Every structure is written in C-alpha cells, then in structure tokens.
GROMACS .gro file of C-alpha atoms in nm:
model
  450
    1MET     CA    1  -4.682  -6.579  -7.840
    2VAL     CA    2  -4.667  -6.243  -8.014
    3LYS     CA    3  -4.513  -6.241  -8.361
    4PRO     CA    4  -4.218  -6.001  -8.379
    5PRO     CA    5  -4.280  -5.706  -8.608
    6SER     CA    6  -4.102  -5.664  -8.938
    7LEU     CA    7  -3.836  -5.401  -8.978
    8PRO     CA    8  -3.988  -5.056  -9.033
    9ARG     CA    9  -3.986  -4.863  -9.353
   10ARG     CA   10  -3.884  -4.500  -9.337
   11THR     CA   11  -4.168  -4.293  -9.196
   12SER     CA   12  -4.288  -3.962  -9.336
   13ARG     CA   13  -4.053  -3.666  -9.345
   14ARG     CA   14  -4.297  -3.473  -9.127
   15GLU     CA   15  -4.280  -3.733  -8.850
   16ILE     CA   16  -3.901  -3.754  -8.866
   17PHE     CA   17  -3.890  -3.374  -8.848
   18GLY     CA   18  -4.129  -3.379  -8.550
   19TRP     CA   19  -3.905  -3.632  -8.374
   20ALA     CA   20  -3.594  -3.427  -8.448
   21MET     CA   21  -3.759  -3.110  -8.319
   22PHE     CA   22  -3.737  -3.248  -7.966
   23ASP     CA   23  -3.359  -3.246  -8.008
   24PHE     CA   24  -3.391  -2.891  -8.140
   25ALA     CA   25  -3.599  -2.789  -7.837
   26ASN     CA   26  -3.413  -2.958  -7.552
   27GLN     CA   27  -3.076  -2.817  -7.655
   28ALA     CA   28  -3.190  -2.494  -7.491
   29TYR     CA   29  -3.165  -2.675  -7.159
   30THR     CA   30  -2.838  -2.856  -7.230
   31LEU     CA   31  -2.655  -2.549  -7.351
   32LEU     CA   32  -2.806  -2.262  -7.155
   33ILE     CA   33  -2.834  -2.440  -6.822
   34ILE     CA   34  -2.566  -2.710  -6.816
   35THR     CA   35  -2.293  -2.599  -7.057
   36VAL     CA   36  -2.280  -2.229  -7.141
   37VAL     CA   37  -2.458  -1.999  -6.897
   38PHE     CA   38  -2.603  -2.135  -6.574
   39GLY     CA   39  -2.312  -2.369  -6.499
   40GLU     CA   40  -2.075  -2.073  -6.506
   41LEU     CA   41  -2.328  -1.857  -6.319
   42PHE     CA   42  -2.369  -2.116  -6.043
   43THR     CA   43  -1.996  -2.170  -5.991
   44THR     CA   44  -1.871  -1.812  -6.024
   45VAL     CA   45  -2.166  -1.607  -5.889
   46ILE     CA   46  -2.421  -1.818  -5.698
   47VAL     CA   47  -2.152  -2.004  -5.500
   48GLY     CA   48  -1.857  -1.785  -5.594
   49GLU     CA   49  -1.486  -1.795  -5.531
   50ARG     CA   50  -1.424  -1.869  -5.163
   51GLY     CA   51  -1.046  -1.853  -5.157
   52ASP     CA   52  -1.018  -2.204  -5.301
   53ASN     CA   53  -0.997  -2.129  -5.676
   54TYR     CA   54  -1.365  -2.228  -5.722
   55ARG     CA   55  -1.303  -2.584  -5.607
   56LEU     CA   56  -1.604  -2.595  -5.373
   57ALA     CA   57  -1.827  -2.445  -5.641
   58ASN     CA   58  -1.706  -2.694  -5.901
   59PHE     CA   59  -1.759  -2.981  -5.660
   60LEU     CA   60  -2.117  -2.877  -5.577
   61TRP     CA   61  -2.196  -2.841  -5.948
   62SER     CA   62  -2.060  -3.186  -6.023
   63LEU     CA   63  -2.247  -3.334  -5.725
   64ALA     CA   64  -2.581  -3.189  -5.839
   65LEU     CA   65  -2.537  -3.335  -6.188
   66ALA     CA   66  -2.425  -3.668  -6.045
   67LEU     CA   67  -2.728  -3.696  -5.815
   68SER     CA   68  -2.970  -3.627  -6.098
   69SER     CA   69  -2.794  -3.885  -6.313
   70LEU     CA   70  -2.810  -4.140  -6.035
   71MET     CA   71  -3.187  -4.091  -6.023
   72VAL     CA   72  -3.200  -4.170  -6.396
   73VAL     CA   73  -2.992  -4.484  -6.338
   74LEU     CA   74  -3.246  -4.607  -6.084
   75THR     CA   75  -3.560  -4.530  -6.285
   76ALA     CA   76  -3.497  -4.518  -6.663
   77PRO     CA   77  -3.507  -4.896  -6.738
   78LEU     CA   78  -3.815  -4.939  -6.519
   79CYS     CA   79  -4.000  -4.659  -6.696
   80GLY     CA   80  -3.890  -4.799  -7.032
   81ALA     CA   81  -4.033  -5.141  -6.949
   82VAL     CA   82  -4.369  -4.987  -6.859
   83MET     CA   83  -4.371  -4.768  -7.170
   84ASP     CA   84  -4.316  -5.066  -7.400
   85TYR     CA   85  -4.583  -5.280  -7.234
   86ARG     CA   86  -4.847  -5.006  -7.216
   87ALA     CA   87  -4.745  -4.830  -7.541
   88GLU     CA   88  -4.708  -4.503  -7.348
   89LYS     CA   89  -4.377  -4.367  -7.476
   90LYS     CA   90  -4.539  -4.043  -7.588
   91ARG     CA   91  -4.720  -3.992  -7.258
   92PHE     CA   92  -4.403  -4.041  -7.053
   93LEU     CA   93  -4.217  -3.808  -7.290
   94PHE     CA   94  -4.481  -3.539  -7.239
   95LEU     CA   95  -4.460  -3.565  -6.859
   96SER     CA   96  -4.080  -3.532  -6.862
   97TYR     CA   97  -4.113  -3.232  -7.094
   98LEU     CA   98  -4.352  -3.050  -6.861
   99ALA     CA   99  -4.134  -3.124  -6.558
  100THR     CA  100  -3.823  -2.991  -6.734
  101VAL     CA  101  -4.000  -2.670  -6.836
  102ALA     CA  102  -4.136  -2.604  -6.485
  103THR     CA  103  -3.814  -2.665  -6.291
  104THR     CA  104  -3.600  -2.477  -6.543
  105ALA     CA  105  -3.824  -2.170  -6.527
  106MET     CA  106  -3.786  -2.168  -6.147
  107LEU     CA  107  -3.410  -2.111  -6.179
  108TYR     CA  108  -3.499  -1.741  -6.201
  109PHE     CA  109  -3.532  -1.743  -5.820
  110VAL     CA  110  -3.175  -1.866  -5.761
  111ALA     CA  111  -2.989  -1.554  -5.645
  112PRO     CA  112  -2.626  -1.524  -5.522
  113GLY     CA  113  -2.597  -1.717  -5.198
  114TYR     CA  114  -2.906  -1.932  -5.267
  115VAL     CA  115  -2.682  -2.233  -5.313
  116MET     CA  116  -2.916  -2.507  -5.192
  117LEU     CA  117  -3.211  -2.383  -5.400
  118GLY     CA  118  -2.993  -2.379  -5.711
  119PHE     CA  119  -2.854  -2.721  -5.623
  120LEU     CA  120  -3.203  -2.872  -5.582
  121LEU     CA  121  -3.344  -2.722  -5.902
  122ILE     CA  122  -3.048  -2.844  -6.106
  123VAL     CA  123  -3.097  -3.195  -5.968
  124LEU     CA  124  -3.470  -3.195  -6.055
  125SER     CA  125  -3.447  -3.022  -6.393
  126ASN     CA  126  -3.153  -3.230  -6.513
  127TYR     CA  127  -3.334  -3.548  -6.406
  128ALA     CA  128  -3.647  -3.456  -6.600
  129TYR     CA  129  -3.444  -3.350  -6.905
  130SER     CA  130  -3.237  -3.668  -6.899
  131MET     CA  131  -3.541  -3.893  -6.876
  132GLY     CA  132  -3.690  -3.714  -7.176
  133GLU     CA  133  -3.365  -3.763  -7.366
  134SER     CA  134  -3.397  -4.138  -7.313
  135PHE     CA  135  -3.769  -4.140  -7.400
  136ILE     CA  136  -3.728  -3.953  -7.730
  137ALA     CA  137  -3.439  -4.179  -7.834
  138SER     CA  138  -3.662  -4.486  -7.794
  139PHE     CA  139  -3.866  -4.374  -8.097
  140LEU     CA  140  -3.561  -4.400  -8.328
  141PRO     CA  141  -3.598  -4.769  -8.430
  142ASP     CA  142  -3.958  -4.694  -8.546
  143LEU     CA  143  -3.854  -4.417  -8.784
  144GLY     CA  144  -3.673  -4.612  -9.052
  145PRO     CA  145  -3.475  -4.921  -9.155
  146PRO     CA  146  -3.125  -4.987  -9.016
  147GLU     CA  147  -2.954  -4.861  -9.331
  148ALA     CA  148  -3.112  -4.516  -9.281
  149MET     CA  149  -3.077  -4.492  -8.904
  150GLY     CA  150  -2.745  -4.310  -8.913
  151LYS     CA  151  -2.879  -4.030  -9.131
  152ILE     CA  152  -3.197  -3.999  -8.923
  153SER     CA  153  -3.008  -3.985  -8.594
  154GLY     CA  154  -2.751  -3.746  -8.740
  155PHE     CA  155  -3.030  -3.519  -8.862
  156GLY     CA  156  -3.177  -3.511  -8.512
  157TRP     CA  157  -2.846  -3.423  -8.348
  158ALA     CA  158  -2.766  -3.163  -8.614
  159LEU     CA  159  -3.106  -2.998  -8.577
  160GLY     CA  160  -3.046  -3.001  -8.202
  161TYR     CA  161  -2.724  -2.806  -8.236
  162ILE     CA  162  -2.896  -2.559  -8.468
  163GLY     CA  163  -3.163  -2.516  -8.200
  164GLY     CA  164  -2.893  -2.457  -7.945
  165LEU     CA  165  -2.736  -2.199  -8.172
  166PHE     CA  166  -3.063  -2.004  -8.189
  167ALA     CA  167  -3.142  -2.036  -7.818
  168ALA     CA  168  -2.802  -1.963  -7.671
  169GLY     CA  169  -2.707  -1.714  -7.942
  170PHE     CA  170  -3.006  -1.498  -7.856
  171THR     CA  171  -2.942  -1.539  -7.484
  172LEU     CA  172  -2.578  -1.440  -7.501
  173VAL     CA  173  -2.662  -1.129  -7.705
  174ALA     CA  174  -2.978  -1.025  -7.518
  175LEU     CA  175  -2.885  -1.118  -7.161
  176GLY     CA  176  -2.517  -1.034  -7.165
  177GLU     CA  177  -2.228  -1.166  -6.960
  178THR     CA  178  -2.238  -1.415  -6.674
  179THR     CA  179  -2.124  -1.177  -6.403
  180ALA     CA  180  -2.250  -1.060  -6.065
  181GLU     CA  181  -2.289  -0.708  -6.203
  182ASN     CA  182  -2.517  -0.837  -6.478
  183PHE     CA  183  -2.710  -1.078  -6.257
  184GLU     CA  184  -3.053  -0.913  -6.286
  185ARG     CA  185  -3.047  -0.971  -6.662
  186ILE     CA  186  -2.870  -1.306  -6.680
  187ARG     CA  187  -3.104  -1.463  -6.419
  188TRP     CA  188  -3.369  -1.474  -6.696
  189VAL     CA  189  -3.175  -1.756  -6.862
  190GLY     CA  190  -3.390  -2.016  -6.682
  191PRO     CA  191  -3.730  -1.880  -6.792
  192PHE     CA  192  -3.601  -1.823  -7.146
  193ALA     CA  193  -3.468  -2.181  -7.176
  194ALA     CA  194  -3.798  -2.312  -7.039
  195GLY     CA  195  -4.003  -2.105  -7.280
  196PHE     CA  196  -3.791  -2.204  -7.579
  197PHE     CA  197  -3.829  -2.573  -7.490
  198LEU     CA  198  -4.202  -2.535  -7.428
  199VAL     CA  199  -4.278  -2.376  -7.766
  200THR     CA  200  -4.038  -2.549  -8.004
  201ALA     CA  201  -4.119  -2.904  -7.888
  202ILE     CA  202  -4.485  -2.867  -7.991
  203PRO     CA  203  -4.426  -3.028  -8.337
  204THR     CA  204  -4.298  -3.340  -8.163
  205PHE     CA  205  -4.629  -3.400  -7.988
  206MET     CA  206  -4.828  -3.306  -8.298
  207TRP     CA  207  -4.656  -3.537  -8.549
  208LEU     CA  208  -4.470  -3.815  -8.365
  209LYS     CA  209  -4.674  -4.136  -8.355
  210GLU     CA  210  -4.709  -4.400  -8.083
  211ARG     CA  211  -4.675  -4.729  -8.275
  212GLY     CA  212  -4.672  -4.977  -7.989
  213THR     CA  213  -4.965  -5.207  -7.919
  214PRO     CA  214  -5.092  -5.181  -7.560
  215GLN     CA  215  -5.096  -5.513  -7.378
  216PRO     CA  216  -5.404  -5.619  -7.178
  217PRO     CA  217  -5.470  -5.384  -6.883
  218GLY     CA  218  -5.484  -5.491  -6.523
  219VAL     CA  219  -5.115  -5.553  -6.460
  220PRO     CA  220  -4.970  -5.299  -6.211
  221TYR     CA  221  -4.680  -5.084  -6.323
  222ARG     CA  222  -4.450  -5.235  -6.062
  223VAL     CA  223  -4.518  -5.588  -6.190
  224ILE     CA  224  -4.457  -5.483  -6.550
  225ALA     CA  225  -4.132  -5.307  -6.467
  226LYS     CA  226  -3.997  -5.583  -6.245
  227ALA     CA  227  -4.086  -5.871  -6.480
  228ARG     CA  228  -3.962  -5.712  -6.804
  229VAL     CA  229  -3.638  -5.575  -6.662
  230LYS     CA  230  -3.568  -5.910  -6.495
  231THR     CA  231  -3.621  -6.086  -6.828
  232THR     CA  232  -3.390  -5.843  -7.006
  233LEU     CA  233  -3.115  -5.888  -6.749
  234GLU     CA  234  -3.147  -6.265  -6.788
  235ASP     CA  235  -3.128  -6.231  -7.167
  236LEU     CA  236  -2.812  -6.018  -7.169
  237ARG     CA  237  -2.612  -6.317  -7.288
  238TYR     CA  238  -2.831  -6.320  -7.597
  239PHE     CA  239  -2.781  -5.945  -7.642
  240GLN     CA  240  -2.410  -5.971  -7.562
  241ASP     CA  241  -2.301  -5.711  -7.816
  242LEU     CA  242  -2.546  -5.457  -7.677
  243ALA     CA  243  -2.421  -5.534  -7.326
  244ILE     CA  244  -2.056  -5.489  -7.426
  245PHE     CA  245  -2.134  -5.171  -7.613
  246LEU     CA  246  -2.318  -5.024  -7.314
  247VAL     CA  247  -2.003  -5.077  -7.105
  248SER     CA  248  -1.799  -4.898  -7.372
  249LEU     CA  249  -2.063  -4.626  -7.380
  250LEU     CA  250  -2.036  -4.582  -7.005
  251PHE     CA  251  -1.671  -4.481  -7.038
  252SER     CA  252  -1.711  -4.265  -7.349
  253MET     CA  253  -2.013  -4.079  -7.213
  254ALA     CA  254  -1.831  -4.019  -6.884
  255GLY     CA  255  -1.575  -3.822  -7.083
  256ILE     CA  256  -1.841  -3.644  -7.288
  257TYR     CA  257  -2.041  -3.541  -6.981
  258ILE     CA  258  -1.730  -3.398  -6.823
  259ILE     CA  259  -1.672  -3.183  -7.132
  260ILE     CA  260  -2.038  -3.077  -7.155
  261SER     CA  261  -2.045  -2.983  -6.788
  262PHE     CA  262  -1.703  -2.821  -6.753
  263ALA     CA  263  -1.591  -2.693  -7.096
  264PHE     CA  264  -1.712  -2.337  -7.046
  265ILE     CA  265  -1.611  -2.343  -6.680
  266TYR     CA  266  -1.265  -2.450  -6.805
  267GLY     CA  267  -1.266  -2.160  -7.049
  268ALA     CA  268  -1.347  -1.913  -6.772
  269GLN     CA  269  -1.111  -2.049  -6.506
  270VAL     CA  270  -0.812  -2.192  -6.698
  271ILE     CA  271  -0.813  -2.014  -7.035
  272GLN     CA  272  -0.954  -1.695  -6.877
  273TRP     CA  273  -1.135  -1.591  -7.192
  274ASP     CA  274  -1.339  -1.276  -7.222
  275GLY     CA  275  -1.709  -1.260  -7.298
  276ALA     CA  276  -1.666  -1.205  -7.672
  277ILE     CA  277  -1.445  -1.512  -7.715
  278ARG     CA  278  -1.688  -1.721  -7.510
  279ASN     CA  279  -1.968  -1.625  -7.749
  280VAL     CA  280  -1.756  -1.706  -8.053
  281MET     CA  281  -1.663  -2.043  -7.903
  282PHE     CA  282  -2.027  -2.124  -7.850
  283ILE     CA  283  -2.106  -2.053  -8.216
  284ILE     CA  284  -1.807  -2.257  -8.337
  285VAL     CA  285  -1.898  -2.559  -8.126
  286GLN     CA  286  -2.260  -2.555  -8.240
  287ILE     CA  287  -2.173  -2.532  -8.610
  288THR     CA  288  -1.899  -2.796  -8.600
  289ALA     CA  289  -2.112  -3.029  -8.385
  290ALA     CA  290  -2.401  -3.004  -8.633
  291ALA     CA  291  -2.163  -3.067  -8.922
  292GLY     CA  292  -2.010  -3.362  -8.739
  293ALA     CA  293  -2.349  -3.518  -8.667
  294LEU     CA  294  -2.465  -3.483  -9.029
  295GLY     CA  295  -2.136  -3.585  -9.189
  296PHE     CA  296  -2.071  -3.883  -8.968
  297GLY     CA  297  -2.436  -3.988  -8.996
  298TRP     CA  298  -2.377  -4.032  -9.369
  299ILE     CA  299  -2.040  -4.200  -9.308
  300GLN     CA  300  -2.200  -4.434  -9.055
  301ASP     CA  301  -2.453  -4.568  -9.306
  302HIS     CA  302  -2.164  -4.650  -9.542
  303LEU     CA  303  -1.880  -4.764  -9.312
  304GLY     CA  304  -2.086  -4.916  -9.032
  305ALA     CA  305  -2.187  -4.783  -8.692
  306LYS     CA  306  -1.912  -4.950  -8.488
  307LEU     CA  307  -1.622  -4.824  -8.701
  308THR     CA  308  -1.771  -4.475  -8.708
  309TYR     CA  309  -1.807  -4.476  -8.331
  310GLN     CA  310  -1.442  -4.582  -8.293
  311ILE     CA  311  -1.327  -4.304  -8.524
  312THR     CA  312  -1.519  -4.045  -8.322
  313LEU     CA  313  -1.352  -4.166  -8.001
  314GLY     CA  314  -1.014  -4.118  -8.165
  315LEU     CA  315  -1.115  -3.760  -8.246
  316TRP     CA  316  -1.207  -3.711  -7.882
  317VAL     CA  317  -0.865  -3.823  -7.757
  318SER     CA  318  -0.703  -3.568  -7.987
  319SER     CA  319  -0.944  -3.300  -7.866
  320ILE     CA  320  -0.871  -3.362  -7.499
  321LEU     CA  321  -0.497  -3.347  -7.547
  322ALA     CA  322  -0.541  -3.019  -7.735
  323ILE     CA  323  -0.764  -2.876  -7.461
  324TRP     CA  324  -0.510  -2.965  -7.192
  325ALA     CA  325  -0.214  -2.833  -7.392
  326THR     CA  326  -0.371  -2.503  -7.503
  327PRO     CA  327  -0.177  -2.276  -7.258
  328GLN     CA  328   0.155  -2.450  -7.332
  329LEU     CA  329   0.083  -2.461  -7.706
  330THR     CA  330   0.018  -2.087  -7.705
  331VAL     CA  331   0.355  -2.019  -7.541
  332PHE     CA  332   0.527  -2.250  -7.791
  333LEU     CA  333   0.370  -2.080  -8.095
  334ASN     CA  334   0.454  -1.733  -7.966
  335THR     CA  335   0.813  -1.826  -7.877
  336TYR     CA  336   0.916  -2.021  -8.186
  337LEU     CA  337   0.700  -1.858  -8.454
  338GLY     CA  338   0.715  -1.503  -8.326
  339LEU     CA  339   0.338  -1.476  -8.289
  340THR     CA  340   0.138  -1.279  -8.033
  341LEU     CA  341  -0.150  -1.519  -7.978
  342GLU     CA  342  -0.353  -1.546  -7.660
  343ALA     CA  343  -0.457  -1.881  -7.516
  344GLN     CA  344  -0.821  -1.797  -7.578
  345HIS     CA  345  -0.754  -1.762  -7.952
  346VAL     CA  346  -0.583  -2.102  -7.973
  347PHE     CA  347  -0.871  -2.246  -7.772
  348LEU     CA  348  -1.110  -2.144  -8.051
  349VAL     CA  349  -0.925  -2.372  -8.294
  350VAL     CA  350  -0.939  -2.654  -8.040
  351GLY     CA  351  -1.314  -2.594  -8.014
  352CYS     CA  352  -1.360  -2.690  -8.381
  353LEU     CA  353  -1.214  -3.035  -8.317
  354ALA     CA  354  -1.410  -3.079  -7.994
  355GLY     CA  355  -1.737  -2.973  -8.159
  356THR     CA  356  -1.694  -3.220  -8.443
  357SER     CA  357  -1.620  -3.496  -8.192
  358LEU     CA  358  -1.924  -3.406  -7.983
  359GLY     CA  359  -2.188  -3.421  -8.255
  360SER     CA  360  -2.053  -3.729  -8.430
  361SER     CA  361  -1.994  -3.948  -8.124
  362GLN     CA  362  -2.334  -3.892  -7.966
  363SER     CA  363  -2.517  -3.965  -8.290
  364ALA     CA  364  -2.310  -4.279  -8.356
  365SER     CA  365  -2.372  -4.423  -8.010
  366ARG     CA  366  -2.749  -4.371  -8.035
  367VAL     CA  367  -2.759  -4.553  -8.369
  368LEU     CA  368  -2.566  -4.855  -8.238
  369VAL     CA  369  -2.820  -4.900  -7.960
  370GLY     CA  370  -3.100  -4.868  -8.215
  371LEU     CA  371  -2.943  -5.135  -8.437
  372PHE     CA  372  -2.910  -5.377  -8.144
  373THR     CA  373  -3.267  -5.316  -8.019
  374PRO     CA  374  -3.575  -5.533  -8.092
  375LEU     CA  375  -3.871  -5.306  -8.174
  376PRO     CA  376  -4.098  -5.437  -7.894
  377LYS     CA  377  -3.831  -5.347  -7.636
  378ALA     CA  378  -3.723  -5.011  -7.778
  379ALA     CA  379  -3.820  -4.797  -7.478
  380GLU     CA  380  -3.675  -5.046  -7.232
  381PHE     CA  381  -3.344  -5.081  -7.417
  382PHE     CA  382  -3.313  -4.707  -7.458
  383GLY     CA  383  -3.388  -4.692  -7.087
  384PHE     CA  384  -3.070  -4.895  -7.041
  385TRP     CA  385  -2.902  -4.654  -7.283
  386GLY     CA  386  -3.015  -4.373  -7.054
  387LEU     CA  387  -2.891  -4.573  -6.756
  388ALA     CA  388  -2.547  -4.613  -6.912
  389ASN     CA  389  -2.539  -4.243  -7.003
  390LYS     CA  390  -2.626  -4.123  -6.658
  391LEU     CA  391  -2.421  -4.379  -6.472
  392ALA     CA  392  -2.140  -4.242  -6.687
  393SER     CA  393  -2.235  -3.893  -6.577
  394VAL     CA  394  -2.218  -3.992  -6.210
  395PHE     CA  395  -1.891  -4.176  -6.263
  396GLY     CA  396  -1.722  -3.911  -6.476
  397ILE     CA  397  -1.839  -3.590  -6.314
  398VAL     CA  398  -1.777  -3.708  -5.957
  399MET     CA  399  -1.430  -3.829  -6.054
  400LEU     CA  400  -1.350  -3.499  -6.225
  401GLY     CA  401  -1.503  -3.292  -5.946
  402THR     CA  402  -1.302  -3.477  -5.683
  403LEU     CA  403  -0.980  -3.489  -5.884
  404GLN     CA  404  -0.983  -3.117  -5.963
  405ALA     CA  405  -1.018  -3.043  -5.592
  406PHE     CA  406  -0.668  -3.189  -5.546
  407ILE     CA  407  -0.477  -3.117  -5.867
  408GLY     CA  408  -0.678  -2.841  -6.034
  409LEU     CA  409  -0.905  -2.835  -6.338
  410GLN     CA  410  -0.643  -2.825  -6.616
  411ALA     CA  411  -0.458  -3.141  -6.516
  412SER     CA  412  -0.784  -3.321  -6.433
  413ILE     CA  413  -0.914  -3.283  -6.788
  414LEU     CA  414  -0.669  -3.555  -6.899
  415LEU     CA  415  -0.900  -3.801  -6.724
  416CYS     CA  416  -1.127  -3.771  -7.029
  417ALA     CA  417  -0.858  -3.900  -7.266
  418ALA     CA  418  -0.813  -4.209  -7.050
  419LEU     CA  419  -1.190  -4.266  -7.052
  420PHE     CA  420  -1.214  -4.243  -7.432
  421ILE     CA  421  -0.921  -4.481  -7.483
  422THR     CA  422  -1.082  -4.732  -7.247
  423ALA     CA  423  -1.410  -4.707  -7.440
  424MET     CA  424  -1.225  -4.776  -7.767
  425LEU     CA  425  -1.059  -5.087  -7.628
  426ILE     CA  426  -1.386  -5.228  -7.492
  427CYS     CA  427  -1.568  -5.162  -7.820
  428THR     CA  428  -1.325  -5.382  -8.011
  429GLN     CA  429  -1.517  -5.677  -7.864
  430VAL     CA  430  -1.848  -5.566  -8.020
  431ASN     CA  431  -1.962  -5.760  -8.330
  432GLU     CA  432  -2.204  -5.533  -8.514
  433THR     CA  433  -2.337  -5.802  -8.750
  434ARG     CA  434  -2.405  -6.043  -8.465
  435GLY     CA  435  -2.572  -5.773  -8.257
  436ARG     CA  436  -2.805  -5.670  -8.541
  437ARG     CA  437  -2.896  -6.032  -8.610
  438ALA     CA  438  -2.982  -6.088  -8.243
  439ALA     CA  439  -3.219  -5.791  -8.248
  440CYS     CA  440  -3.398  -5.916  -8.561
  441GLU     CA  441  -3.435  -6.276  -8.440
  442TRP     CA  442  -3.552  -6.204  -8.084
  443LYS     CA  443  -3.908  -6.309  -7.999
  444PRO     CA  444  -4.102  -6.154  -7.709
  445GLN     CA  445  -4.234  -6.359  -7.419
  446GLU     CA  446  -4.567  -6.327  -7.249
  447LEU     CA  447  -4.572  -6.121  -6.927
  448PRO     CA  448  -4.711  -6.281  -6.609
  449SER     CA  449  -5.053  -6.143  -6.519
  450THR     CA  450  -4.981  -6.131  -6.148
   0.00000   0.00000   0.00000
C-alpha cells in the first residue's frame, strides 16, 4: 500500500508563475475565438443572416461548442486516470497545447460560406483547448497548502484575463471590425491567437514540475483508465461533498458557458452596439474579471471556498437580470430622468458586474475541487471537473441555442439566472470541512496488473 503524501508547502514563485502563464496564454483562444471575435464572425459573416434573425447561425455555433464539450465529457476522466498513474500530466498538457495551436491557426482558411470547415475546426480546437484547461488545473493541489489555494488560483485567473487583454486588445486594434468588408484582415484572428498561445505558454513547460511518481510500467492505458475511474465512481460516497459540488458546478458552468459563448453575439444582435463600444466592453470585462479573481481569491482564503462560491453565484443572478433588462432599463432612465442614453452605454455598466462575477466564480470553483482532491488523484479528479464543465457546456449551450430559435436571444438569456439559482440551492448541501477531511484521509489502492 502506498503511503499518502503530506500536504504540499507553497512552491517557488517561479513555478507558480509558470503555471499561471498557461492561463495567460490560453485566454487568447477563449476570448479571440469563442467570445469576442470568431464567434461573431462565424455567426454574422461565415454563416450570415438568412432571413431568420441569425437563428440558424446561432444554433450551429452552439452545436459546435456542444459537440466539442461532449468529447471532453467522454475522455477527460480517462485521460486524468492515466496521467495520475503514469505521472504524465505535463506530457498530456503539451499534446493538448500543440493540438490547440494547430487547429486554431487553420481557422484562417474559413471563408464566408465555408460553414462545415469552420464548424469542424471549432469542434477540434475547442476540444483540445478544453482538455488542456483540465490538465493545467490538475497541477493546482501541488502548488501550495489549502490555505493559500484561493490566492494561487485567483492569481492564475487574473493573469489569464490580463493575457486576454493583451491578446484581444491588440487584435481589435490591428485587425479591425468583425464585418464582411473587413474579412481579409479579421481572418488572421486564428493564426494570431495560435501564435500568442504558442509563445506565451513556453514558461509553463520550462518551470512547471511533474511531481507524481510513475507506477510500474506494463499496464495498458485502457486498463489504467478503466480500473481507476471505476474505483473513483465506487468511492463517490466517500467523496460525497465533491460529488454534490460537481452537480452544482454543472448548473453554474452551464450559465457561464452561455455567457462566454453568446455575450458578444448578444451585444451585436440585441444591444446592436458599434465597434468602439464592443472594444470598450472587452476592456471592461477583462479588467473587472481580473480584479474579481484576485479580490475573491483573497476573500476565499478568509471566508471559505464554499461561501465565496455562493456569493459569486448571487452576483451572477444580478448580472443576468441586468443583461436581460438593459433595453428596458435604458428606456426607463431616459423617460424618467430625462437622459439620452443608448442601450449600448448602459450595457457597459452591466459589463462591470458580469466581469466581476466571471473571474471570481471560476476561480472559486477550481479551488473547491482542489480542496476536495487527494494529491494522488489530482489529474483524475480534475478530469471529472473538466467533465462537469463540458457537460455543463453541452447542457447549457444546446438549451440556449434551441430556446433562442423559438423565443429569441434576449428572452432566452434568463435561462442563465435559473441555472445559477439551481447551483446555489444544490451547493447548500456541500460540507466544506467534511470534504477537505475526506481528501486528506483517503488512501490509494493498488491497481490490478492485468
């Protein structure tokens, strides 16, 4: 029987910085491809308006993201089990990184009308990116003790949003608007995002350490994955607080993925903002998200991860109601206060609240999984974290994509508020102290050799 390792001390600042640089690097993909530029390009130019108020385009976009997330659901825990057993977290991370860079660069070839090519490349690139997101998170429990995990995770998320600010800020200025007339310039968004990711993630692979101990060779990957995942599923009663939290996370991340995937599409189609306001909104969201991640990371280490997570979900409910009500709120302010505001200006204020909610909630959820995770099963448990995230993506984006086809995008956004409220209610059943104790007391079992 293998003796469980003691809780880690905080690692060097250089290694923590190297780990956080992957968040810095991969935000180029999240923001440029999924949130800010290519999502709008795909729906409004590649597919285009076909007399249906972009409903077909929105549905195809949501379907591509859902399919890639479903692939993560099917493979992330299996890969995590292998990574833990073979101590190959860094190798798997590197492979996902290369795959993301290659498929993102190929988006250059997606021209107007090349719908299926764009659809396929989004499925593949988002799958590779999402697997890497799960792999990098699995290093978190190795970087420091539980009482410092909130600050470490918050630093990673904050650095990620700063990276996104650099990447997308340059893109929006250098490449211009997401329009058919500007297509020959804006099509370079894929190669630029790939290049940014390729270069800025180098510190991660230079300084991040693989601390696992490889188990004896000779056991096929399929045996490792099947045996370890089966054991984990059987032990879920022991890790009951992790299991309950992952269900809560499924609902909260469904709402978050809807916002990530449709916020700028919502701005273009419902708010009808101009290019300058879109750029300002991007900057506001990045700054407030970074501030939220850092601030709530500190709060989390003092108030507890569960309470912090619940507070961030409450912020999200307020944000969604404000997003939905922006057009009506603008009319109200102009009528009763004698102002001459446009909806896009009010939407900027709403963006501050949404950005704070975004950074804080994602950091808090990652820390809770880290606190409930035994070190020898970090990659596997964060594989389940990835599973919950992407199952949420499938669940949320398909629901939103289908719902907006019937009632339109503005009314459909209220679905997110219902998802966040459900997540809050489920999380009331999580006992943080009990979950942390279960992670510390768990002892690994030997894996069958055949």
